[in-house]
Amino acid sequence: MRRSRWNLLWVISHLLVFHFSSRILAIRKDTSFLERQICRNTVQGRLMLSDDNGHVCDAFSLDPQTRCCPENGEKFSCYGCNLFSQCCNSYEYCVSCCLNPSRTQKDEVLKVKIAKPATAGTYSSVFDFCTGRCRHNSESVVHENAYLSEFHHCFSLPANSSGASSKSLEAGLTGINVIVGRQGESCDSVCRSIGQSCVPNKLALLNQCEIMQKYLSCKGACLASIGPDQPAEVVDDAPRHLNPGACLYTQRQSVLSCEGSHRHTRRLCPCA
């Protein structure tokens, strides 16, 4: 009788140990897989922030543990952005818009150098490119101390960067007649002379040395400039300080226009 009672107690005690240990193991297993995603974000804004998921929020809405914005807002917002020039009037929305994979190709931006020297490194992520590129840069400044316009946060690839291949640029010119104008002539006038119209949203594609060298001699090299008459070639009889024979691309794509002209250049124009 005593032995049977001892056996019963032994069985009950082992069942209790197994029951509680399995619960502990289950709880431990559940908690070990709770991983929080930690976001990177723009920290320079006093009121607004953009995280690396492409969301924009105010500083008070930021999750204090994950550093992420709430996901209930618009993702990859381009609020306050000019999508033609790829420039925005807000740093945070510039970063958000830039992070959209349909606007910024990862394989292209990772080839872009952070600075001009040949020894400079390249961006390590799309977020690094967008946060760096959207800050005030030389392409949005005039006379080194004033902004060209309120849209001075730009995320476009730098002109003539290694990430912009001539093949992809030419694909965007399908159906466009690329015409070299006469000296001092605007693209509106050039296209009108052949019964067509200038296509302003194609000017940015022509504003690349790889493209200009296919249509112009560029015997005086290909140089960065700031004029609204670009892309263009300086005529041979221009004053020496204007670099006769050189091709010019503008560093400020927001000023590209069909109306621009200069008495010492011949424009490269997109007509259709």
Tab-separated table of C-alpha atoms in Angstrom:
chain	number	residue	atom	x	y	z
A	1	MET	CA	0.000	0.000	0.000
A	2	ARG	CA	2.808	2.343	0.986
A	3	ARG	CA	4.759	1.503	-2.176
A	4	SER	CA	1.778	2.108	-4.436
A	5	ARG	CA	1.190	5.471	-2.777
A	6	TRP	CA	4.858	6.391	-3.269
A	7	ASN	CA	4.638	5.433	-6.936
A	8	LEU	CA	1.561	7.591	-7.370
A	9	LEU	CA	3.309	10.598	-5.787
A	10	TRP	CA	6.351	10.060	-8.012
A	11	VAL	CA	4.195	10.053	-11.143
A	12	ILE	CA	2.305	13.189	-10.059
A	13	SER	CA	5.514	15.069	-9.239
A	14	HIS	CA	7.051	14.268	-12.633
A	15	LEU	CA	3.883	15.296	-14.425
A	16	LEU	CA	3.943	18.651	-12.615
A	17	VAL	CA	7.601	19.208	-13.486
A	18	PHE	CA	6.960	18.391	-17.126
A	19	HIS	CA	3.877	20.642	-17.213
A	20	PHE	CA	5.617	23.737	-15.811
A	21	SER	CA	8.868	23.193	-17.698
A	22	SER	CA	6.987	22.961	-20.998
A	23	ARG	CA	5.198	26.228	-20.223
A	24	ILE	CA	8.508	27.912	-19.416
A	25	LEU	CA	10.062	26.586	-22.602
A	26	ALA	CA	7.082	27.789	-24.605
A	27	ILE	CA	7.252	31.265	-23.110
A	28	ARG	CA	11.014	31.425	-23.695
A	29	LYS	CA	10.545	30.282	-27.265
A	30	ASP	CA	7.905	32.926	-27.946
A	31	THR	CA	9.917	35.834	-26.566
A	32	SER	CA	13.120	34.898	-28.353
A	33	PHE	CA	11.543	35.572	-31.738
A	34	LEU	CA	10.199	39.038	-30.967
A	35	GLU	CA	12.585	41.197	-33.002
A	36	ARG	CA	11.966	44.902	-33.459
A	37	GLN	CA	12.899	46.640	-36.679
A	38	ILE	CA	15.129	49.638	-36.049
A	39	CYS	CA	14.811	52.458	-38.588
A	40	ARG	CA	17.294	55.022	-39.719
A	41	ASN	CA	15.856	58.497	-40.116
A	42	THR	CA	16.680	62.078	-40.965
A	43	VAL	CA	17.611	63.683	-37.677
A	44	GLN	CA	18.307	67.238	-38.844
A	45	GLY	CA	14.674	68.392	-38.996
A	46	ARG	CA	13.265	70.186	-35.977
A	47	LEU	CA	9.651	69.261	-36.718
A	48	MET	CA	9.539	66.606	-39.456
A	49	LEU	CA	11.432	63.371	-40.037
A	50	SER	CA	11.655	60.802	-42.813
A	51	ASP	CA	12.629	57.197	-42.068
A	52	ASP	CA	14.361	54.698	-44.339
A	53	ASN	CA	11.023	53.043	-45.140
A	54	GLY	CA	9.921	56.186	-46.973
A	55	HIS	CA	7.450	57.467	-44.370
A	56	VAL	CA	7.332	61.081	-43.153
A	57	CYS	CA	6.072	62.073	-39.703
A	58	ASP	CA	6.463	64.741	-37.060
A	59	ALA	CA	9.016	64.207	-34.317
A	60	PHE	CA	6.322	63.499	-31.704
A	61	SER	CA	4.925	60.585	-33.748
A	62	LEU	CA	8.283	58.814	-34.036
A	63	ASP	CA	8.416	55.492	-32.210
A	64	PRO	CA	10.970	56.070	-29.402
A	65	GLN	CA	12.178	52.457	-29.505
A	66	THR	CA	12.281	51.634	-33.222
A	67	ARG	CA	12.888	55.220	-34.441
A	68	CYS	CA	10.328	54.515	-37.191
A	69	CYS	CA	7.464	56.716	-38.359
A	70	PRO	CA	3.910	55.310	-38.154
A	71	GLU	CA	3.053	53.217	-41.208
A	72	ASN	CA	-0.456	54.618	-41.588
A	73	GLY	CA	0.736	57.651	-43.540
A	74	GLU	CA	1.633	57.952	-47.212
A	75	LYS	CA	4.776	56.096	-48.245
A	76	PHE	CA	7.281	57.654	-50.686
A	77	SER	CA	5.430	60.980	-50.539
A	78	CYS	CA	6.473	63.636	-53.067
A	79	TYR	CA	4.503	66.437	-51.403
A	80	GLY	CA	5.977	69.803	-52.415
A	81	CYS	CA	8.201	68.272	-55.117
A	82	ASN	CA	8.648	69.152	-58.783
A	83	LEU	CA	8.895	65.703	-60.360
A	84	PHE	CA	10.362	67.042	-63.592
A	85	SER	CA	13.350	68.725	-61.939
A	86	GLN	CA	13.297	66.175	-59.064
A	87	CYS	CA	13.601	69.042	-56.590
A	88	CYS	CA	11.478	69.650	-53.487
A	89	ASN	CA	10.844	72.531	-51.092
A	90	SER	CA	11.260	70.230	-48.069
A	91	TYR	CA	14.244	68.084	-47.122
A	92	GLU	CA	12.158	65.347	-45.494
A	93	TYR	CA	9.766	64.959	-48.446
A	94	CYS	CA	12.731	65.016	-50.821
A	95	VAL	CA	14.178	61.992	-49.001
A	96	SER	CA	10.799	60.229	-48.944
A	97	CYS	CA	10.225	60.797	-52.669
A	98	CYS	CA	13.799	59.785	-53.503
A	99	LEU	CA	13.426	56.439	-51.677
A	100	ASN	CA	10.726	55.268	-54.106
A	101	PRO	CA	12.319	52.399	-56.097
A	102	SER	CA	10.474	53.545	-59.215
A	103	ARG	CA	12.284	56.907	-59.061
A	104	THR	CA	15.697	55.917	-57.750
A	105	GLN	CA	17.436	52.798	-59.054
A	106	LYS	CA	19.618	51.157	-56.412
A	107	ASP	CA	22.180	49.789	-58.868
A	108	GLU	CA	22.698	53.301	-60.273
A	109	VAL	CA	22.969	55.347	-57.076
A	110	LEU	CA	25.429	52.925	-55.455
A	111	LYS	CA	27.895	53.878	-58.220
A	112	VAL	CA	27.632	57.605	-57.477
A	113	LYS	CA	30.616	59.159	-55.719
A	114	ILE	CA	29.925	61.038	-52.501
A	115	ALA	CA	32.317	63.842	-53.494
A	116	LYS	CA	34.029	65.063	-56.653
A	117	PRO	CA	37.620	63.786	-56.135
A	118	ALA	CA	38.369	60.545	-57.964
A	119	THR	CA	39.415	58.986	-54.658
A	120	ALA	CA	36.025	59.634	-53.024
A	121	GLY	CA	33.943	56.643	-52.000
A	122	THR	CA	30.445	55.769	-53.189
A	123	TYR	CA	27.137	55.664	-51.314
A	124	SER	CA	26.517	52.456	-49.364
A	125	SER	CA	22.702	52.513	-49.567
A	126	VAL	CA	19.802	54.279	-51.264
A	127	PHE	CA	18.966	55.976	-47.950
A	128	ASP	CA	22.513	57.365	-47.703
A	129	PHE	CA	22.249	58.651	-51.285
A	130	CYS	CA	18.868	60.307	-50.683
A	131	THR	CA	19.812	61.949	-47.375
A	132	GLY	CA	23.080	63.188	-48.827
A	133	ARG	CA	21.749	64.278	-52.211
A	134	CYS	CA	18.682	66.076	-50.809
A	135	ARG	CA	20.778	68.383	-48.664
A	136	HIS	CA	21.566	71.782	-50.143
A	137	ASN	CA	23.985	71.142	-52.984
A	138	SER	CA	25.834	73.186	-55.573
A	139	GLU	CA	23.189	72.509	-58.209
A	140	SER	CA	20.571	74.480	-56.281
A	141	VAL	CA	22.721	77.465	-55.288
A	142	VAL	CA	23.467	80.623	-57.258
A	143	HIS	CA	26.431	82.905	-56.456
A	144	GLU	CA	27.410	80.373	-53.736
A	145	ASN	CA	25.196	81.958	-51.076
A	146	ALA	CA	21.627	82.159	-52.431
A	147	TYR	CA	19.134	79.509	-53.519
A	148	LEU	CA	17.990	79.402	-57.108
A	149	SER	CA	14.388	78.753	-55.960
A	150	GLU	CA	12.456	77.361	-53.017
A	151	PHE	CA	12.831	73.917	-54.607
A	152	HIS	CA	16.446	73.523	-53.520
A	153	HIS	CA	16.357	69.950	-52.169
A	154	CYS	CA	17.139	67.812	-55.231
A	155	PHE	CA	17.611	64.056	-55.507
A	156	SER	CA	18.399	63.614	-59.211
A	157	LEU	CA	21.558	61.793	-60.206
A	158	PRO	CA	24.478	64.200	-60.650
A	159	ALA	CA	24.912	65.138	-64.301
A	160	ASN	CA	27.274	62.744	-66.057
A	161	SER	CA	27.517	60.391	-63.063
A	162	SER	CA	28.719	56.861	-63.719
A	163	GLY	CA	25.276	55.598	-62.783
A	164	ALA	CA	23.541	57.189	-65.745
A	165	SER	CA	24.245	54.973	-68.771
A	166	SER	CA	23.872	56.347	-72.292
A	167	LYS	CA	21.765	53.327	-73.267
A	168	SER	CA	19.093	54.060	-70.650
A	169	LEU	CA	19.166	57.756	-71.564
A	170	GLU	CA	18.665	57.061	-75.266
A	171	ALA	CA	15.751	54.744	-74.486
A	172	GLY	CA	13.959	57.758	-73.012
A	173	LEU	CA	14.323	59.628	-76.303
A	174	THR	CA	12.221	57.190	-78.329
A	175	GLY	CA	9.968	59.187	-80.660
A	176	ILE	CA	11.936	62.400	-80.125
A	177	ASN	CA	13.738	64.248	-82.920
A	178	VAL	CA	16.970	65.597	-81.470
A	179	ILE	CA	17.814	68.748	-83.438
A	180	VAL	CA	20.869	71.017	-83.271
A	181	GLY	CA	19.727	74.627	-83.464
A	182	ARG	CA	21.306	77.638	-85.086
A	183	GLN	CA	23.449	80.098	-83.156
A	184	GLY	CA	21.388	82.156	-80.697
A	185	GLU	CA	18.182	80.185	-81.348
A	186	SER	CA	15.854	78.852	-78.639
A	187	CYS	CA	14.512	75.290	-78.722
A	188	ASP	CA	10.993	76.648	-79.205
A	189	SER	CA	12.203	78.297	-82.403
A	190	VAL	CA	14.250	75.266	-83.489
A	191	CYS	CA	11.319	72.847	-83.203
A	192	ARG	CA	8.823	75.296	-84.679
A	193	SER	CA	10.988	75.624	-87.800
A	194	ILE	CA	10.364	71.931	-88.585
A	195	GLY	CA	6.669	72.032	-87.707
A	196	GLN	CA	7.074	70.466	-84.257
A	197	SER	CA	7.120	71.548	-80.620
A	198	CYS	CA	9.843	71.439	-77.996
A	199	VAL	CA	9.285	68.701	-75.387
A	200	PRO	CA	10.486	70.259	-72.088
A	201	ASN	CA	10.511	67.049	-70.032
A	202	LYS	CA	13.120	65.576	-72.391
A	203	LEU	CA	15.666	68.357	-71.898
A	204	ALA	CA	17.058	66.630	-68.817
A	205	LEU	CA	17.865	63.548	-70.907
A	206	LEU	CA	19.835	65.654	-73.397
A	207	ASN	CA	21.635	67.412	-70.544
A	208	GLN	CA	24.304	64.684	-70.412
A	209	CYS	CA	27.771	64.674	-71.949
A	210	GLU	CA	27.277	61.142	-73.327
A	211	ILE	CA	24.265	62.323	-75.319
A	212	MET	CA	25.681	65.681	-76.425
A	213	GLN	CA	28.813	64.038	-77.792
A	214	LYS	CA	26.648	61.991	-80.167
A	215	TYR	CA	25.152	65.103	-81.792
A	216	LEU	CA	27.770	67.819	-81.252
A	217	SER	CA	31.524	67.915	-81.809
A	218	CYS	CA	32.332	69.034	-78.226
A	219	LYS	CA	35.897	69.629	-79.368
A	220	GLY	CA	36.473	72.016	-76.502
A	221	ALA	CA	35.447	69.382	-73.911
A	222	CYS	CA	32.178	69.024	-71.977
A	223	LEU	CA	31.807	71.496	-69.138
A	224	ALA	CA	29.368	72.161	-66.311
A	225	SER	CA	27.553	75.487	-66.499
A	226	ILE	CA	24.376	77.182	-65.211
A	227	GLY	CA	22.610	78.741	-68.199
A	228	PRO	CA	18.986	78.211	-69.295
A	229	ASP	CA	20.221	77.809	-72.896
A	230	GLN	CA	21.765	74.422	-72.124
A	231	PRO	CA	22.420	71.741	-73.199
A	232	ALA	CA	24.338	73.582	-75.902
A	233	GLU	CA	27.625	73.978	-77.756
A	234	VAL	CA	29.651	77.194	-77.706
A	235	VAL	CA	30.255	78.448	-81.255
A	236	ASP	CA	33.829	78.554	-82.567
A	237	ASP	CA	33.984	82.354	-82.904
A	238	ALA	CA	32.835	83.008	-79.319
A	239	PRO	CA	35.146	84.990	-76.984
A	240	ARG	CA	37.938	82.872	-75.542
A	241	HIS	CA	36.658	83.108	-71.954
A	242	LEU	CA	33.433	81.349	-73.068
A	243	ASN	CA	35.393	78.218	-74.118
A	244	PRO	CA	34.737	78.114	-77.895
A	245	GLY	CA	33.783	74.650	-79.160
A	246	ALA	CA	32.906	73.322	-75.690
A	247	CYS	CA	29.665	71.534	-74.899
A	248	LEU	CA	27.806	72.834	-71.859
A	249	TYR	CA	25.399	71.048	-69.517
A	250	THR	CA	23.589	72.853	-66.737
A	251	GLN	CA	24.163	71.873	-63.130
A	252	ARG	CA	20.725	73.242	-62.200
A	253	GLN	CA	18.168	71.156	-63.980
A	254	SER	CA	15.354	73.247	-62.524
A	255	VAL	CA	16.274	76.045	-64.988
A	256	LEU	CA	16.029	73.869	-68.117
A	257	SER	CA	13.590	75.443	-70.543
A	258	CYS	CA	12.616	75.485	-74.200
A	259	GLU	CA	12.737	79.308	-74.273
A	260	GLY	CA	16.347	79.817	-73.244
A	261	SER	CA	18.961	81.015	-75.732
A	262	HIS	CA	22.407	82.610	-75.847
A	263	ARG	CA	23.999	84.531	-78.704
A	264	HIS	CA	27.181	82.430	-78.515
A	265	THR	CA	25.697	78.917	-78.311
A	266	ARG	CA	23.789	76.402	-80.425
A	267	ARG	CA	21.191	74.447	-78.486
A	268	LEU	CA	20.495	70.721	-78.557
A	269	CYS	CA	16.698	70.395	-78.676
A	270	PRO	CA	14.081	67.623	-78.192
A	271	CYS	CA	11.305	68.047	-80.767
A	272	ALA	CA	8.122	66.067	-81.408
